[in-house]
Amino acid sequence: MSEGLHLANLTEQLEKIKKVVQTCKEVDERVKQLCLPTEADAAASPGAGCSNRVPTEGLVGYLAGSFAEGQWKDEYLGVNATVTSGELASTEGTDNGGVRFKGRGSWAEWPVSKQGENQPYYFANNGFTLMATVTI
């Protein structure tokens, strides 16, 4: 390992960081509009109404409607998931359909812990929250 002073122009990285922060804010706002049904809601009418909002604090991954060629895009611009035997599940008029898994042997892998020695996602070694919209 060589020691010394290294100079680098960080303008490009700063722009990437700004884009990620802006995207996270936008995704947080979309996620806050989603809700989790209560037991009473589910009993009254499955899929109808809800009174619990999805929390965004600690949310580091959101896999929703961006899916193509076996890659399920993390809306927070983090690590994409790889899907086997799945297809985009459309929800009329929205982009939050998620993925529909097609039978036995269907699965998704969110490989945050497989990023090598330079682990950019340190939270993968700790507690974190991942939200995914799926149809089984």
PDB file of C-alpha atoms in Angstrom:
ATOM      1  CA  MET A   1       0.000   0.000   0.000  1.00  0.00           C
ATOM      2  CA  SER A   2       1.508   3.325  -0.990  1.00  0.00           C
ATOM      3  CA  GLU A   3       1.055   6.320   1.198  1.00  0.00           C
ATOM      4  CA  GLY A   4       0.896   9.848  -0.017  1.00  0.00           C
ATOM      5  CA  LEU A   5      -1.334  12.636  -1.090  1.00  0.00           C
ATOM      6  CA  HIS A   6      -3.887  11.898  -3.784  1.00  0.00           C
ATOM      7  CA  LEU A   7      -5.730  14.679  -5.567  1.00  0.00           C
ATOM      8  CA  ALA A   8      -9.038  14.043  -7.274  1.00  0.00           C
ATOM      9  CA  ASN A   9     -11.755  16.140  -8.844  1.00  0.00           C
ATOM     10  CA  LEU A  10     -14.919  15.185  -6.985  1.00  0.00           C
ATOM     11  CA  THR A  11     -17.340  17.305  -9.019  1.00  0.00           C
ATOM     12  CA  GLU A  12     -18.741  14.281 -10.864  1.00  0.00           C
ATOM     13  CA  GLN A  13     -19.162  12.305  -7.639  1.00  0.00           C
ATOM     14  CA  LEU A  14     -20.889  15.272  -5.993  1.00  0.00           C
ATOM     15  CA  GLU A  15     -23.408  15.377  -8.848  1.00  0.00           C
ATOM     16  CA  LYS A  16     -24.068  11.642  -8.412  1.00  0.00           C
ATOM     17  CA  ILE A  17     -24.579  12.139  -4.676  1.00  0.00           C
ATOM     18  CA  LYS A  18     -27.010  14.998  -5.305  1.00  0.00           C
ATOM     19  CA  LYS A  19     -28.958  12.802  -7.752  1.00  0.00           C
ATOM     20  CA  VAL A  20     -29.156   9.938  -5.252  1.00  0.00           C
ATOM     21  CA  VAL A  21     -30.314  12.254  -2.438  1.00  0.00           C
ATOM     22  CA  GLN A  22     -32.991  13.798  -4.677  1.00  0.00           C
ATOM     23  CA  THR A  23     -34.127  10.364  -5.851  1.00  0.00           C
ATOM     24  CA  CYS A  24     -34.333   9.121  -2.252  1.00  0.00           C
ATOM     25  CA  LYS A  25     -36.529  12.073  -1.306  1.00  0.00           C
ATOM     26  CA  GLU A  26     -38.827  11.408  -4.272  1.00  0.00           C
ATOM     27  CA  VAL A  27     -39.066   7.679  -3.516  1.00  0.00           C
ATOM     28  CA  ASP A  28     -39.715   8.393   0.185  1.00  0.00           C
ATOM     29  CA  GLU A  29     -42.673  10.558  -0.828  1.00  0.00           C
ATOM     30  CA  ARG A  30     -44.058   7.800  -3.092  1.00  0.00           C
ATOM     31  CA  VAL A  31     -43.593   5.152  -0.400  1.00  0.00           C
ATOM     32  CA  LYS A  32     -45.296   7.336   2.212  1.00  0.00           C
ATOM     33  CA  GLN A  33     -48.417   7.254   0.014  1.00  0.00           C
ATOM     34  CA  LEU A  34     -48.547   3.458   0.259  1.00  0.00           C
ATOM     35  CA  CYS A  35     -50.176   1.813   3.222  1.00  0.00           C
ATOM     36  CA  LEU A  36     -50.327  -1.465   5.093  1.00  0.00           C
ATOM     37  CA  PRO A  37     -53.786  -2.925   5.685  1.00  0.00           C
ATOM     38  CA  THR A  38     -54.814  -3.571   9.266  1.00  0.00           C
ATOM     39  CA  GLU A  39     -56.415  -6.874  10.259  1.00  0.00           C
ATOM     40  CA  ALA A  40     -59.778  -5.100  10.402  1.00  0.00           C
ATOM     41  CA  ASP A  41     -59.292  -3.704   6.886  1.00  0.00           C
ATOM     42  CA  ALA A  42     -58.336  -7.125   5.541  1.00  0.00           C
ATOM     43  CA  ALA A  43     -61.296  -8.822   7.230  1.00  0.00           C
ATOM     44  CA  ALA A  44     -63.773  -6.229   5.968  1.00  0.00           C
ATOM     45  CA  SER A  45     -62.621  -6.333   2.369  1.00  0.00           C
ATOM     46  CA  PRO A  46     -59.281  -7.696   1.220  1.00  0.00           C
ATOM     47  CA  GLY A  47     -57.267  -4.973  -0.471  1.00  0.00           C
ATOM     48  CA  ALA A  48     -59.623  -2.190   0.586  1.00  0.00           C
ATOM     49  CA  GLY A  49     -58.654   0.800   2.681  1.00  0.00           C
ATOM     50  CA  CYS A  50     -55.794   1.025   5.057  1.00  0.00           C
ATOM     51  CA  SER A  51     -54.826   3.010   8.063  1.00  0.00           C
ATOM     52  CA  ASN A  52     -51.132   2.187   8.490  1.00  0.00           C
ATOM     53  CA  ARG A  53     -48.619   4.086   6.389  1.00  0.00           C
ATOM     54  CA  VAL A  54     -45.406   2.419   5.272  1.00  0.00           C
ATOM     55  CA  PRO A  55     -42.487   3.784   7.326  1.00  0.00           C
ATOM     56  CA  THR A  56     -39.521   5.153   5.391  1.00  0.00           C
ATOM     57  CA  GLU A  57     -37.071   5.546   8.278  1.00  0.00           C
ATOM     58  CA  GLY A  58     -34.378   2.922   7.858  1.00  0.00           C
ATOM     59  CA  LEU A  59     -35.687   1.915   4.430  1.00  0.00           C
ATOM     60  CA  VAL A  60     -32.666   1.301   2.197  1.00  0.00           C
ATOM     61  CA  GLY A  61     -34.211  -0.642  -0.639  1.00  0.00           C
ATOM     62  CA  TYR A  62     -37.515  -0.463  -2.481  1.00  0.00           C
ATOM     63  CA  LEU A  63     -38.252  -3.006  -5.169  1.00  0.00           C
ATOM     64  CA  ALA A  64     -41.468  -2.030  -6.947  1.00  0.00           C
ATOM     65  CA  GLY A  65     -42.417  -1.783 -10.607  1.00  0.00           C
ATOM     66  CA  SER A  66     -39.086  -1.340 -12.372  1.00  0.00           C
ATOM     67  CA  PHE A  67     -38.378  -4.835 -13.673  1.00  0.00           C
ATOM     68  CA  ALA A  68     -36.850  -6.003 -16.963  1.00  0.00           C
ATOM     69  CA  GLU A  69     -34.680  -8.868 -18.195  1.00  0.00           C
ATOM     70  CA  GLY A  70     -34.465 -10.521 -14.782  1.00  0.00           C
ATOM     71  CA  GLN A  71     -33.288  -7.347 -13.019  1.00  0.00           C
ATOM     72  CA  TRP A  72     -35.529  -5.743 -10.401  1.00  0.00           C
ATOM     73  CA  LYS A  73     -34.389  -2.156 -10.036  1.00  0.00           C
ATOM     74  CA  ASP A  74     -33.912  -0.703  -6.559  1.00  0.00           C
ATOM     75  CA  GLU A  75     -35.873   2.554  -6.658  1.00  0.00           C
ATOM     76  CA  TYR A  76     -33.330   4.078  -4.230  1.00  0.00           C
ATOM     77  CA  LEU A  77     -30.550   3.535  -6.835  1.00  0.00           C
ATOM     78  CA  GLY A  78     -28.849   0.982  -4.639  1.00  0.00           C
ATOM     79  CA  VAL A  79     -28.383  -2.699  -5.405  1.00  0.00           C
ATOM     80  CA  ASN A  80     -30.749  -4.285  -7.917  1.00  0.00           C
ATOM     81  CA  ALA A  81     -32.227  -7.711  -7.268  1.00  0.00           C
ATOM     82  CA  THR A  82     -31.901 -10.655  -9.623  1.00  0.00           C
ATOM     83  CA  VAL A  83     -35.162 -12.519 -10.247  1.00  0.00           C
ATOM     84  CA  THR A  84     -35.576 -16.116 -11.383  1.00  0.00           C
ATOM     85  CA  SER A  85     -38.949 -17.197 -12.839  1.00  0.00           C
ATOM     86  CA  GLY A  86     -40.684 -13.898 -12.303  1.00  0.00           C
ATOM     87  CA  GLU A  87     -42.497 -11.333 -14.403  1.00  0.00           C
ATOM     88  CA  LEU A  88     -43.703  -7.773 -13.971  1.00  0.00           C
ATOM     89  CA  ALA A  89     -47.028  -7.784 -12.150  1.00  0.00           C
ATOM     90  CA  SER A  90     -49.031  -4.863 -13.426  1.00  0.00           C
ATOM     91  CA  THR A  91     -51.435  -2.985 -11.235  1.00  0.00           C
ATOM     92  CA  GLU A  92     -53.757  -1.014 -13.453  1.00  0.00           C
ATOM     93  CA  GLY A  93     -52.736   2.625 -13.698  1.00  0.00           C
ATOM     94  CA  THR A  94     -49.697   2.375 -11.410  1.00  0.00           C
ATOM     95  CA  ASP A  95     -46.036   1.476 -11.645  1.00  0.00           C
ATOM     96  CA  ASN A  96     -46.029  -0.330  -8.288  1.00  0.00           C
ATOM     97  CA  GLY A  97     -47.068  -3.749  -9.561  1.00  0.00           C
ATOM     98  CA  GLY A  98     -43.853  -5.361  -8.437  1.00  0.00           C
ATOM     99  CA  VAL A  99     -42.981  -8.876  -9.516  1.00  0.00           C
ATOM    100  CA  ARG A 100     -45.199 -11.931  -9.890  1.00  0.00           C
ATOM    101  CA  PHE A 101     -43.342 -15.125  -9.064  1.00  0.00           C
ATOM    102  CA  LYS A 102     -44.310 -18.009 -11.337  1.00  0.00           C
ATOM    103  CA  GLY A 103     -44.473 -21.164  -9.263  1.00  0.00           C
ATOM    104  CA  ARG A 104     -41.903 -23.425  -7.722  1.00  0.00           C
ATOM    105  CA  GLY A 105     -38.303 -22.362  -8.081  1.00  0.00           C
ATOM    106  CA  SER A 106     -39.166 -18.661  -8.324  1.00  0.00           C
ATOM    107  CA  TRP A 107     -37.052 -16.361  -6.207  1.00  0.00           C
ATOM    108  CA  ALA A 108     -35.285 -13.025  -5.963  1.00  0.00           C
ATOM    109  CA  GLU A 109     -31.852 -12.221  -4.587  1.00  0.00           C
ATOM    110  CA  TRP A 110     -30.857  -8.784  -3.307  1.00  0.00           C
ATOM    111  CA  PRO A 111     -27.055  -9.235  -3.221  1.00  0.00           C
ATOM    112  CA  VAL A 112     -25.940  -6.385  -0.965  1.00  0.00           C
ATOM    113  CA  SER A 113     -23.513  -8.594   0.915  1.00  0.00           C
ATOM    114  CA  LYS A 114     -21.816  -9.801  -2.284  1.00  0.00           C
ATOM    115  CA  GLN A 115     -20.213  -6.501  -3.223  1.00  0.00           C
ATOM    116  CA  GLY A 116     -16.662  -7.597  -2.462  1.00  0.00           C
ATOM    117  CA  GLU A 117     -14.111  -6.270   0.002  1.00  0.00           C
ATOM    118  CA  ASN A 118     -15.066  -2.645  -0.525  1.00  0.00           C
ATOM    119  CA  GLN A 119     -18.522  -3.039   0.956  1.00  0.00           C
ATOM    120  CA  PRO A 120     -20.362   0.187   0.051  1.00  0.00           C
ATOM    121  CA  TYR A 121     -23.482  -1.011   1.840  1.00  0.00           C
ATOM    122  CA  TYR A 122     -22.201  -1.378   5.396  1.00  0.00           C
ATOM    123  CA  PHE A 123     -25.798  -1.610   6.643  1.00  0.00           C
ATOM    124  CA  ALA A 124     -25.980  -5.122   5.146  1.00  0.00           C
ATOM    125  CA  ASN A 125     -23.992  -6.282   8.158  1.00  0.00           C
ATOM    126  CA  ASN A 126     -26.484  -4.636  10.513  1.00  0.00           C
ATOM    127  CA  GLY A 127     -30.234  -4.178  10.648  1.00  0.00           C
ATOM    128  CA  PHE A 128     -31.985  -2.688   7.637  1.00  0.00           C
ATOM    129  CA  THR A 129     -35.385  -2.617   5.971  1.00  0.00           C
ATOM    130  CA  LEU A 130     -36.142  -3.697   2.416  1.00  0.00           C
ATOM    131  CA  MET A 131     -39.596  -3.259   0.915  1.00  0.00           C
ATOM    132  CA  ALA A 132     -40.754  -5.268  -2.085  1.00  0.00           C
ATOM    133  CA  THR A 133     -44.089  -5.494  -3.875  1.00  0.00           C
ATOM    134  CA  VAL A 134     -44.760  -9.103  -4.883  1.00  0.00           C
ATOM    135  CA  THR A 135     -47.567 -11.316  -6.121  1.00  0.00           C
ATOM    136  CA  ILE A 136     -47.378 -15.028  -5.388  1.00  0.00           C
TER     137      ILE A 136
END
